[in-house]
Short mmCIF file of C-alpha atoms and ligand atoms in Angstrom, two decimals:
data_model
loop_
_atom_site.label_atom_id
_atom_site.label_comp_id
_atom_site.label_asym_id
_atom_site.label_seq_id
_atom_site.Cartn_x
_atom_site.Cartn_y
_atom_site.Cartn_z
CA UNK A 1 46.61 103.15 333.46
CA UNK A 2 43.49 105.05 334.65
CA UNK A 3 43.40 106.78 338.01
CA UNK A 4 41.79 104.34 340.49
CA UNK A 5 38.37 105.33 341.77
CA UNK A 6 37.96 106.49 345.39
CA UNK A 7 36.23 103.20 346.17
CA UNK A 8 38.96 100.99 344.65
CA UNK A 9 39.69 98.31 347.24
CA UNK A 10 40.35 94.69 348.05
CA UNK A 11 37.46 93.45 350.17
CA UNK A 12 38.45 90.54 352.41
CA UNK A 13 35.43 88.65 353.72
CA UNK A 14 36.25 86.54 356.78
CA UNK A 15 33.57 83.83 356.81
CA UNK A 16 32.86 83.94 353.06
CA UNK A 17 31.24 80.48 353.00
CA UNK A 18 28.66 81.45 355.65
CA UNK A 19 25.03 82.49 355.62
CA UNK A 20 25.59 86.25 355.82
CA UNK A 21 27.97 86.29 352.86
CA UNK A 22 25.58 84.22 350.76
CA UNK A 23 22.31 85.96 351.62
CA UNK A 24 23.46 89.56 352.02
CA UNK A 25 27.02 90.40 350.99
CA UNK A 26 27.30 88.78 347.54
CA UNK A 27 23.87 89.97 346.32
CA UNK A 28 24.59 93.48 347.61
CA UNK A 29 27.96 93.62 345.85
CA UNK A 30 26.38 92.33 342.66
CA UNK A 31 23.62 94.94 342.76
CA UNK A 32 26.20 97.68 343.27
CA UNK A 33 28.18 96.34 340.33
CA UNK A 34 25.16 96.13 338.05
CA UNK A 35 24.11 99.66 338.92
CA UNK A 36 27.58 100.93 338.05
CA UNK A 37 28.35 101.90 341.66
CA UNK A 38 31.42 99.66 341.59
CA UNK A 39 34.00 100.23 338.91
CA UNK A 40 36.34 97.49 337.72
CA UNK A 41 38.99 98.37 340.31
CA UNK A 42 37.87 96.08 343.10
CA UNK A 43 38.55 92.50 344.18
CA UNK A 44 36.91 90.27 346.76
CA UNK A 45 38.87 87.67 348.68
CA UNK A 46 36.77 85.11 350.53
CA UNK A 47 38.39 83.28 353.42
CA UNK A 48 37.07 80.44 355.61
CA UNK A 49 38.33 77.07 356.85
CA UNK A 50 37.05 74.78 354.14
CA UNK A 51 39.10 74.16 351.04
CA UNK A 52 37.60 75.63 347.89
CA UNK A 53 39.15 76.59 344.56
CA UNK A 54 38.52 80.02 343.05
CA UNK A 55 36.16 78.34 340.59
CA UNK A 56 34.15 76.64 343.32
CA UNK A 57 33.91 79.90 345.22
CA UNK A 58 32.79 81.78 342.10
CA UNK A 59 30.13 79.19 341.52
CA UNK A 60 28.80 79.79 345.07
CA UNK A 61 28.77 83.51 344.40
CA UNK A 62 26.87 82.86 341.17
CA UNK A 63 24.24 80.81 343.02
CA UNK A 64 23.89 83.54 345.64
CA UNK A 65 23.18 86.31 343.13
CA UNK A 66 21.14 84.42 340.56
CA UNK A 67 17.84 85.82 341.86
CA UNK A 68 18.87 89.44 342.20
CA UNK A 69 16.90 91.93 340.15
CA UNK A 70 19.76 92.90 337.91
CA UNK A 71 19.54 93.54 334.19
CA UNK A 72 21.85 91.83 331.78
CA UNK A 73 22.61 89.11 334.32
CA UNK A 74 24.60 86.64 332.32
CA UNK A 75 27.23 88.92 330.86
CA UNK A 76 27.54 90.99 333.96
CA UNK A 77 27.87 87.99 336.17
CA UNK A 78 30.86 86.60 334.34
CA UNK A 79 32.70 89.93 334.57
CA UNK A 80 31.62 90.25 338.21
CA UNK A 81 32.82 86.83 339.31
CA UNK A 82 36.26 87.41 337.76
CA UNK A 83 36.81 89.77 340.72
CA UNK A 84 36.37 86.95 343.28
CA UNK A 85 39.14 84.87 344.86
CA UNK A 86 39.23 82.33 347.64
CA UNK A 87 41.78 81.32 350.22
CA UNK A 88 41.43 78.56 352.83
CA UNK A 89 42.25 80.15 356.16
CA UNK A 90 43.09 79.37 359.75
CA UNK A 91 42.58 82.51 361.83
CA UNK A 92 45.27 81.45 364.34
CA UNK A 93 48.08 80.66 361.85
CA UNK A 94 50.49 83.35 360.73
CA UNK A 95 51.02 81.55 357.37
CA UNK A 96 47.36 82.15 356.54
CA UNK A 97 47.87 85.91 356.96
CA UNK A 98 51.12 85.88 354.97
CA UNK A 99 49.39 84.10 352.09
CA UNK A 100 46.53 86.59 352.31
CA UNK A 101 48.99 89.48 352.21
CA UNK A 102 50.67 88.12 349.10
CA UNK A 103 47.30 87.55 347.41
CA UNK A 104 45.92 91.01 348.20
CA UNK A 105 49.11 92.70 346.99
CA UNK A 106 48.98 90.82 343.70
CA UNK A 107 45.32 91.87 343.34
CA UNK A 108 46.35 95.50 343.84
CA UNK A 109 48.46 95.19 340.72
CA UNK A 110 45.92 93.18 338.73
CA UNK A 111 42.97 95.50 339.46
CA UNK A 112 44.76 98.85 339.77
CA UNK A 113 44.01 99.20 343.50
CA UNK A 114 46.18 101.60 345.55
CA UNK A 115 46.49 99.33 348.62
CA UNK A 116 42.99 100.08 350.02
CA UNK A 117 41.51 97.32 352.19
CA UNK A 118 38.11 96.48 353.63
CA UNK A 119 38.21 93.68 356.21
CA UNK A 120 34.66 92.36 356.67
CA UNK A 121 34.11 90.19 359.76
CA UNK A 122 31.34 87.79 358.75
CA UNK A 123 32.36 85.21 361.36
CA UNK A 124 31.57 84.49 364.99
CA UNK A 125 32.59 87.49 367.17
CA UNK A 126 35.09 85.51 369.26
CA UNK A 127 37.47 85.63 366.26
CA UNK A 128 37.34 89.40 365.67
CA UNK A 129 40.06 90.34 368.15
CA UNK A 130 42.42 87.55 367.03
CA UNK A 131 42.00 88.49 363.39
CA UNK A 132 42.60 92.20 364.01
CA UNK A 133 45.77 91.54 366.01
CA UNK A 134 47.11 89.13 363.38
CA UNK A 135 46.36 91.52 360.52
CA UNK A 136 48.57 94.02 362.30
CA UNK A 137 51.30 91.57 363.33
CA UNK A 138 51.61 90.14 359.81
CA UNK A 139 51.78 93.56 358.15
CA UNK A 140 48.47 93.48 356.28
CA UNK A 141 47.49 97.01 357.20
CA UNK A 142 50.73 98.82 356.74
CA UNK A 143 50.35 99.59 353.03
CA UNK A 144 49.82 102.98 351.42
CA UNK A 145 46.05 102.84 351.09
CA UNK A 146 43.25 103.18 353.62
CA UNK A 147 42.06 100.33 355.88
CA UNK A 148 38.49 99.80 357.07
CA UNK A 149 37.20 97.16 359.44
CA UNK A 150 33.54 96.12 359.23
CA UNK A 151 32.15 94.42 362.33
CA UNK A 152 28.85 92.56 362.49
CA UNK A 153 26.52 92.31 365.43
CA UNK A 154 26.59 91.16 368.15
CA UNK A 155 29.19 93.65 369.38
CA UNK A 156 29.67 91.92 372.75
CA UNK A 157 26.93 90.48 374.94
CA UNK A 158 27.19 93.11 377.69
CA UNK A 159 29.20 96.25 378.38
CA UNK A 160 32.36 94.52 379.63
CA UNK A 161 32.60 92.03 376.74
CA UNK A 162 31.91 94.84 374.26
CA UNK A 163 34.64 96.93 375.86
CA UNK A 164 37.08 94.02 375.70
CA UNK A 165 36.34 93.52 372.01
CA UNK A 166 36.62 97.23 371.36
CA UNK A 167 39.97 97.43 373.17
CA UNK A 168 41.30 94.59 371.00
CA UNK A 169 40.28 96.06 367.69
CA UNK A 170 41.33 99.57 368.77
CA UNK A 171 44.89 98.32 369.28
CA UNK A 172 44.99 98.01 365.52
CA UNK A 173 42.31 100.22 363.95
CA UNK A 174 41.40 103.80 364.83
CA UNK A 175 37.77 104.63 365.64
CA UNK A 176 37.22 106.22 362.23
CA UNK A 177 38.45 103.04 360.51
CA UNK A 178 35.83 100.90 362.32
CA UNK A 179 32.38 100.41 360.80
CA UNK A 180 30.04 98.72 363.30
CA UNK A 181 27.06 97.43 361.35
CA UNK A 182 23.52 97.96 362.57
CA UNK A 183 21.62 97.02 359.45
CA UNK A 184 18.52 98.92 360.58
CA UNK A 185 20.52 102.09 359.91
CA UNK A 186 20.74 101.03 356.26
CA UNK A 187 16.97 100.85 355.83
CA UNK A 188 15.41 103.45 353.60
CA UNK A 189 12.77 104.67 356.02
CA UNK A 190 15.08 104.67 359.03
CA UNK A 191 17.35 106.97 357.06
CA UNK A 192 14.25 108.94 356.14
CA UNK A 193 13.54 109.81 359.80
CA UNK A 194 16.07 112.63 359.61
CA UNK A 195 14.59 113.99 356.37
CA UNK A 196 11.03 113.80 357.71
CA UNK A 197 12.08 115.69 360.83
CA UNK A 198 14.59 118.17 359.52
CA UNK A 199 13.30 118.93 356.03
CA UNK A 200 9.66 119.65 356.95
CA UNK A 201 8.51 122.84 358.64
CA UNK A 202 5.34 120.94 359.51
CA UNK A 203 6.86 118.44 361.92
CA UNK A 204 9.96 119.76 363.66
CA UNK A 205 8.18 122.60 365.52
CA UNK A 206 5.78 119.99 366.95
CA UNK A 207 8.47 117.40 367.72
CA UNK A 208 8.54 117.76 371.49
CA UNK A 209 6.68 117.18 374.75
CA UNK A 210 4.24 120.05 374.17
CA UNK A 211 2.65 118.39 371.17
CA UNK A 212 3.55 114.69 371.25
CA UNK A 213 1.89 112.44 373.82
CA UNK A 214 3.91 109.29 373.17
CA UNK A 215 5.99 107.49 370.55
CA UNK A 216 5.70 103.78 369.79
CA UNK A 217 8.11 101.55 367.93
CA UNK A 218 7.10 98.00 367.03
CA UNK A 219 9.36 95.49 365.34
CA UNK A 220 7.55 92.17 365.10
CA UNK A 221 8.38 88.91 363.41
CA UNK A 222 6.08 86.00 362.65
CA UNK A 223 8.84 83.39 362.62
CA UNK A 224 10.14 81.67 365.74
CA UNK A 225 13.83 81.00 366.39
CA UNK A 226 13.95 78.45 363.55
CA UNK A 227 17.32 76.66 363.62
CA UNK A 228 19.04 79.35 365.71
CA UNK A 229 17.88 78.13 369.14
CA UNK A 230 21.45 77.73 370.41
CA UNK A 231 22.35 81.32 369.54
CA UNK A 232 19.06 82.73 370.78
CA UNK A 233 19.24 81.01 374.17
CA UNK A 234 22.34 83.10 374.93
CA UNK A 235 20.94 86.27 373.42
CA UNK A 236 17.19 86.74 373.81
CA UNK A 237 15.20 89.61 372.34
CA UNK A 238 16.72 92.22 374.67
CA UNK A 239 20.27 91.73 373.40
CA UNK A 240 19.32 90.69 369.87
CA UNK A 241 17.02 93.61 369.09
CA UNK A 242 16.71 96.23 371.83
CA UNK A 243 20.36 97.05 372.62
CA UNK A 244 21.05 97.84 368.98
CA UNK A 245 18.19 98.33 366.48
CA UNK A 246 15.47 99.61 368.81
CA UNK A 247 17.73 102.05 370.67
CA UNK A 248 19.16 103.30 367.40
CA UNK A 249 15.65 104.14 366.17
CA UNK A 250 14.87 105.87 369.48
CA UNK A 251 18.04 107.99 369.10
CA UNK A 252 17.14 109.08 365.59
CA UNK A 253 13.61 109.99 366.64
CA UNK A 254 14.66 111.88 369.76
CA UNK A 255 17.92 113.60 368.81
CA UNK A 256 18.26 117.37 368.51
CA UNK A 257 18.74 118.82 365.03
CA UNK A 258 22.45 118.40 364.25
CA UNK A 259 24.56 121.41 363.24
CA UNK A 260 25.04 119.75 359.84
CA UNK A 261 24.42 116.38 358.23
CA UNK A 262 28.03 115.33 358.76
CA UNK A 263 28.82 111.95 360.31
CA UNK A 264 30.19 113.32 363.56
CA UNK A 265 27.45 115.92 364.09
CA UNK A 266 24.71 113.30 363.65
CA UNK A 267 26.40 110.69 365.81
CA UNK A 268 27.11 113.25 368.52
CA UNK A 269 23.43 114.20 368.72
CA UNK A 270 22.37 110.55 368.81
CA UNK A 271 24.72 109.81 371.67
CA UNK A 272 23.22 112.63 373.75
CA UNK A 273 19.86 110.85 373.61
CA UNK A 274 21.42 107.69 374.99
CA UNK A 275 22.99 109.74 377.78
CA UNK A 276 19.58 111.19 378.65
CA UNK A 277 17.84 107.80 378.74
CA UNK A 278 16.52 107.25 382.26
CA UNK A 279 18.54 104.39 383.74
CA UNK A 280 16.42 101.52 384.98
CA UNK A 281 17.57 100.25 388.36
CA UNK A 282 17.18 96.49 389.01
CA UNK A 283 14.35 97.02 391.56
CA UNK A 284 12.33 98.96 388.98
CA UNK A 285 12.75 96.78 385.93
CA UNK A 286 9.16 95.53 386.05
CA UNK A 287 7.89 99.13 386.10
CA UNK A 288 9.49 99.82 382.70
CA UNK A 289 10.09 96.45 381.04
CA UNK A 290 7.92 93.46 380.15
CA UNK A 291 9.25 90.16 378.90
CA UNK A 292 7.47 87.44 376.99
CA UNK A 293 8.11 83.97 375.64
CA UNK A 294 6.00 82.39 372.90
CA UNK A 295 3.91 79.33 373.52
CA UNK A 296 2.45 76.97 370.93
CA UNK A 297 -0.39 78.35 368.84
CA UNK A 298 -2.33 78.17 365.62
CA UNK A 299 -1.21 80.55 362.89
CA UNK A 300 -3.10 80.47 359.57
CA UNK A 301 -4.44 77.03 360.43
CA UNK A 302 -0.98 75.62 361.18
CA UNK A 303 -0.04 74.41 364.63
CA UNK A 304 3.30 75.88 365.74
CA UNK A 305 5.29 74.68 368.71
CA UNK A 306 6.26 76.81 371.67
CA UNK A 307 9.75 78.23 372.22
CA UNK A 308 10.62 75.61 374.84
CA UNK A 309 9.95 72.84 372.31
CA UNK A 310 12.36 74.31 369.72
CA UNK A 311 15.64 72.61 368.82
CA UNK A 312 18.60 73.47 371.12
CA UNK A 313 16.31 75.27 373.58
CA UNK A 314 16.13 74.36 377.28
CA UNK A 315 12.70 72.91 378.12
CA UNK A 316 12.54 75.25 381.14
CA UNK A 317 14.14 78.18 379.29
CA UNK A 318 13.98 81.63 380.88
CA UNK A 319 14.93 83.36 377.59
CA UNK A 320 12.65 86.14 376.42
CA UNK A 321 11.39 86.09 372.83
CA UNK A 322 9.49 89.35 373.35
CA UNK A 323 10.36 92.65 375.01
CA UNK A 324 8.02 95.56 375.64
CA UNK A 325 9.33 98.68 377.35
CA UNK A 326 8.63 102.23 378.32
CA UNK A 327 11.70 104.43 377.91
CA UNK A 328 11.90 107.91 379.34
CA UNK A 329 14.29 110.50 377.98
CA UNK A 330 15.01 113.00 380.70
CA UNK A 331 15.84 116.12 378.75
CA UNK A 332 14.10 119.40 378.02
CA UNK A 333 12.51 118.25 374.77
CA UNK A 334 11.17 114.88 375.91
CA UNK A 335 10.49 115.14 379.66
CA UNK A 336 7.22 113.31 380.33
CA UNK A 337 6.87 111.66 376.89
CA UNK A 338 7.06 107.85 377.00
CA UNK A 339 8.79 106.05 374.14
CA UNK A 340 7.18 102.61 374.05
CA UNK A 341 9.03 99.87 372.23
CA UNK A 342 8.10 96.24 371.58
CA UNK A 343 9.80 93.54 369.60
CA UNK A 344 9.42 89.81 369.42
CA UNK A 345 9.10 86.57 367.55
CA UNK A 346 5.96 84.65 366.56
CA UNK A 347 3.83 87.73 366.61
CA UNK A 348 0.78 88.51 364.48
CA UNK A 349 2.60 90.11 361.57
CA UNK A 350 6.07 90.81 360.27
CA UNK A 351 6.40 94.54 360.49
CA UNK A 352 8.51 97.41 361.76
CA UNK A 353 6.74 100.69 362.29
CA UNK A 354 6.95 103.87 364.30
CA UNK A 355 3.86 105.70 365.51
CA UNK A 356 4.10 109.28 366.73
CA UNK A 357 0.90 110.14 368.60
CA UNK A 358 0.16 113.85 368.92
CA UNK A 359 -1.70 115.40 371.84
CA UNK A 360 -5.21 116.66 371.34
CA UNK A 361 -5.75 120.40 371.01
CA UNK A 362 -6.36 122.34 374.24
CA UNK A 363 -10.00 122.72 373.19
CA UNK A 364 -11.33 120.59 370.37
CA UNK A 365 -14.71 121.87 369.19
CA UNK A 366 -15.56 118.51 367.67
CA UNK A 367 -14.92 116.49 370.78
CA UNK A 368 -18.51 116.56 372.03
CA UNK A 369 -20.00 115.73 368.62
CA UNK A 370 -21.03 112.18 367.86
CA UNK A 371 -18.64 111.75 364.92
CA UNK A 372 -15.37 109.80 365.09
CA UNK A 373 -12.40 111.84 366.28
CA UNK A 374 -9.00 110.17 366.41
CA UNK A 375 -5.65 111.53 367.55
CA UNK A 376 -3.28 112.79 364.88
CA UNK A 377 -0.76 110.07 364.21
CA UNK A 378 2.32 110.06 362.04
CA UNK A 379 3.12 106.46 361.17
CA UNK A 380 6.51 105.69 359.62
CA UNK A 381 6.46 102.27 357.95
CA UNK A 382 9.97 100.82 358.00
CA UNK A 383 9.30 97.32 356.66
CA UNK A 384 7.94 95.45 354.78
CA UNK A 385 6.07 98.52 353.49
CA UNK A 386 8.19 101.62 353.19
CA UNK A 387 6.38 104.91 353.59
CA UNK A 388 4.39 107.05 355.95
CA UNK A 389 0.81 107.75 356.83
CA UNK A 390 -0.54 110.87 358.44
CA UNK A 391 -3.81 110.32 360.32
CA UNK A 392 -5.97 113.44 360.43
CA UNK A 393 -9.61 114.31 361.04
CA UNK A 394 -11.77 115.80 358.28
CA UNK A 395 -15.41 116.70 357.98
CA UNK A 396 -17.80 113.83 357.57
CA UNK A 397 -19.41 114.17 354.14
CA UNK A 398 -22.93 113.91 355.56
CA UNK A 399 -22.92 116.14 358.62
CA UNK A 400 -20.95 119.38 358.91
CA UNK A 401 -20.55 119.04 362.72
CA UNK A 402 -19.14 115.56 362.58
CA UNK A 403 -15.61 114.48 361.72
CA UNK A 404 -14.23 111.32 360.29
CA UNK A 405 -10.62 110.07 360.38
CA UNK A 406 -8.73 110.28 357.09
CA UNK A 407 -5.24 109.11 356.11
CA UNK A 408 -2.66 110.70 353.84
CA UNK A 409 -0.34 108.03 352.50
CA UNK A 410 3.09 107.96 350.95
CA UNK A 411 4.13 104.52 349.79
CA UNK A 412 7.77 104.31 348.81
CA UNK A 413 7.39 100.87 347.26
CA UNK A 414 5.04 102.14 344.58
CA UNK A 415 7.35 104.99 343.71
CA UNK A 416 10.80 103.57 343.95
CA UNK A 417 10.76 99.93 344.88
CA UNK A 418 12.88 98.72 342.00
CA UNK A 419 15.55 101.29 342.73
CA UNK A 420 15.41 101.20 346.52
CA UNK A 421 18.62 99.47 347.60
CA UNK A 422 18.62 96.87 350.31
CA UNK A 423 20.15 97.85 353.67
CA UNK A 424 23.36 95.86 353.18
CA UNK A 425 23.88 97.24 349.71
CA UNK A 426 23.64 100.78 351.00
CA UNK A 427 25.93 100.07 353.96
CA UNK A 428 28.59 98.31 351.89
CA UNK A 429 28.57 101.23 349.51
CA UNK A 430 28.99 103.61 352.48
CA UNK A 431 32.03 101.63 353.69
CA UNK A 432 33.62 101.89 350.25
CA UNK A 433 32.93 105.63 350.14
CA UNK A 434 34.23 106.06 353.69
CA UNK A 435 30.93 107.39 355.06
CA UNK A 436 30.42 106.12 358.63
CA UNK A 437 27.21 108.07 359.38
CA UNK A 438 25.02 104.99 359.39
CA UNK A 439 27.32 102.90 361.57
CA UNK A 440 27.47 102.99 365.34
CA UNK A 441 30.25 104.79 367.15
CA UNK A 442 31.82 103.16 370.19
CA UNK A 443 30.25 105.57 372.71
CA UNK A 444 26.78 104.71 371.34
CA UNK A 445 27.48 101.00 371.75
CA UNK A 446 28.90 101.49 375.24
CA UNK A 447 25.97 103.59 376.46
CA UNK A 448 23.37 101.23 375.06
CA UNK A 449 24.99 98.24 376.79
CA UNK A 450 25.19 100.19 380.05
CA UNK A 451 21.46 100.87 379.75
CA UNK A 452 20.60 97.25 378.94
CA UNK A 453 22.88 95.44 381.42
CA UNK A 454 20.83 96.02 384.63
CA UNK A 455 17.74 94.68 382.86
CA UNK A 456 19.41 91.53 381.56
CA UNK A 457 21.00 90.94 384.98
CA UNK A 458 17.64 91.33 386.75
CA UNK A 459 15.98 88.95 384.29
CA UNK A 460 18.77 86.38 384.57
CA UNK A 461 18.52 86.47 388.37
CA UNK A 462 14.78 86.13 388.50
CA UNK A 463 13.05 83.48 386.45
CA UNK A 464 9.77 84.60 384.91
CA UNK A 465 7.17 82.22 386.41
CA UNK A 466 4.53 83.01 383.78
CA UNK A 467 6.68 81.84 380.82
CA UNK A 468 5.50 80.90 378.22
CA UNK A 469 3.09 83.82 378.39
CA UNK A 470 1.84 84.53 374.87
CA UNK A 471 0.45 82.17 372.28
CA UNK A 472 2.14 82.15 368.88
CA UNK A 473 0.33 84.61 366.63
CA UNK A 474 -0.38 87.27 369.30
CA UNK A 475 1.28 90.66 369.75
CA UNK A 476 3.06 89.59 372.96
CA UNK A 477 1.78 89.05 376.51
CA UNK A 478 -1.10 90.95 378.13
CA UNK A 479 1.44 92.76 380.33
CA UNK A 480 2.65 94.63 377.23
CA UNK A 481 -0.83 96.13 376.70
CA UNK A 482 -1.10 96.86 380.43
CA UNK A 483 2.17 98.82 380.32
CA UNK A 484 0.51 101.43 378.09
CA UNK A 485 -2.94 101.23 379.62
CA UNK A 486 -1.54 102.32 382.99
CA UNK A 487 -0.55 105.59 381.26
CA UNK A 488 -3.88 105.93 379.43
CA UNK A 489 -2.48 104.82 376.03
CA UNK A 490 -2.67 101.75 373.84
CA UNK A 491 -0.61 100.30 371.03
CA UNK A 492 -1.46 101.47 367.52
CA UNK A 493 -3.04 100.12 365.44
CA UNK A 494 -5.75 98.93 367.79
CA UNK A 495 -6.39 95.19 367.71
CA UNK A 496 -9.50 94.37 365.64
CA UNK A 497 -11.53 93.31 368.65
CA UNK A 498 -11.05 96.53 370.64
P1 NAP B 1 27.83 81.09 359.59
O1 NAP B 1 26.87 80.79 358.51
O2 NAP B 1 27.97 80.15 360.72
O3 NAP B 1 29.24 81.30 358.90
C1 NAP B 1 30.44 81.38 359.65
C2 NAP B 1 31.61 81.50 358.70
O4 NAP B 1 32.81 81.51 359.45
C3 NAP B 1 31.71 80.38 357.69
O5 NAP B 1 32.19 80.91 356.48
C4 NAP B 1 32.76 79.48 358.32
O6 NAP B 1 33.31 78.76 357.26
C5 NAP B 1 33.70 80.50 358.93
N1 NAP B 1 34.50 80.01 360.06
C6 NAP B 1 34.05 79.47 361.20
N2 NAP B 1 35.08 79.18 362.01
C7 NAP B 1 36.20 79.57 361.36
C8 NAP B 1 37.60 79.53 361.67
N3 NAP B 1 38.05 79.05 362.83
N4 NAP B 1 38.48 80.03 360.77
C9 NAP B 1 38.04 80.52 359.58
N5 NAP B 1 36.74 80.57 359.23
C10 NAP B 1 35.84 80.10 360.10
O7 NAP B 1 27.53 82.52 360.26
P2 NAP B 1 26.76 83.75 359.62
O8 NAP B 1 25.30 83.58 359.85
O9 NAP B 1 27.24 84.01 358.24
O10 NAP B 1 27.19 84.95 360.60
C11 NAP B 1 28.49 85.52 360.57
C12 NAP B 1 28.53 86.71 361.53
O11 NAP B 1 27.56 87.66 361.14
C13 NAP B 1 28.18 86.35 362.97
O12 NAP B 1 28.90 87.21 363.81
C14 NAP B 1 26.71 86.67 363.07
O13 NAP B 1 26.31 86.96 364.38
C15 NAP B 1 26.64 87.90 362.20
N6 NAP B 1 25.32 88.16 361.61
C16 NAP B 1 24.77 87.28 360.73
C17 NAP B 1 23.55 87.57 360.17
C18 NAP B 1 22.92 86.65 359.15
O14 NAP B 1 21.90 87.05 358.56
N7 NAP B 1 23.44 85.47 358.92
C19 NAP B 1 22.87 88.76 360.50
C20 NAP B 1 23.47 89.63 361.41
C21 NAP B 1 24.70 89.33 361.96
P3 NAP B 1 34.07 77.35 357.42
O15 NAP B 1 33.13 76.46 358.13
O16 NAP B 1 34.38 76.96 356.02
O17 NAP B 1 35.26 77.71 358.18
#
């Protein structure tokens, strides 16, 4: 028998009949398999309440991966699906765990797996603690191999619920066995932030308050809440997007160069940024934060209803579907540089991008000329385009005293699109390899909730009388533009009519 690979493992997916498993996990596993990143020594056990046979489960997996861009689909798929097994499961019953134990141990033998386990929580968070405690009580994590627990967002809905959840899972798993997913950290261009900063002599010397005037991060969606009104009413954009994805991007942009690219060095530098974030006291929330809720509107000739008309949404809802904010990082590098963030639903376009706006030179000889002179911008396109654009000024071809803005572009899609793995694929592969760099450590989660809690409390206590305050299809409420204008800035790119 061959030596098992380092990634050899039984992957148990709790919630394997759900949306996440179908849309993200199965296609990601299949892509890894097709690319040869997974050897034959793995097995996947799907568990959920409903009763399915292995064959029925494999047929679901087949349907989920049928559209993936994978060569040699038919043959590969048959071999791939032979690694999948299903077990009906009740998370509260010890028999379910005993059956799972017996199944995983038999799969160790069948697939030459040395007892390694990945437990992937693709279920509602209220079950995570119960499952972890039962896995321990029923002896599922006492084998010879390694154990890894993968936890989806939301990791709590405030600091105290996050701490409670963390305490439960920490009774069973050590911090380095826990992989808290923030799928933005799996995105190609988010991972590229470190390379752009720390592999280019051009940028890092300028990456501070002497040369950067402000940084802007926009993550906009065109869709509304769709059929997730019930979930969104309890979450809102602040908890759904800002506490995790937006603050993670801020940390990567603002952190000091780590001593090395190791997991702990990078995460330790990120956490220092969160510690330096200026806390927003409840009385000052409106100075730093803006909230919005979408109204009805016309988008591409289609009439779309407002948030309060959506299914499972209160008709007087106070839930924000948009957040704009000015974050200040009170440390030596960033003192005085605002980090503006905005995120929301039903906005003009679906896009995530970062704009770094550089200060003008102390004396710019071209300033008084009649040509166009723009600030230098570095734009990092996270999605749907992947790449970066550097905005510079060059001589106007006609007049030697005039300048004109030019752009240098790098478009990752053109170069590498076919090979560029999706975020979940990359993150699943990292879990198998035991690389936790692109997962959030508990202290990051704790600090980001502590930062967010006073804002969500203030907003819950005070209804926003102007809601709904932006029409579907706009980039949020006017107050979001005002937030920057007060500081003499504006969101990039400029709206067409400005
Ligand atoms: P979902 O479609 O509602 O699926 C939930 C899964 O849990 C189903 O497989 C369901 O199957 C199973 N389940 C529910 N109650 C159970 C119980 N008592 N015992 C055993 N199984 C049970 O949810 P989802 O969208 O996949 O989301 C799963 C988790 O991922 C959630 O925490 C969510 O917040 C997070 N997440 C999802 C996405 C996404 O894109 N969907 C993105 C980010 C995070 P049965 O009905 O057969 O039991």
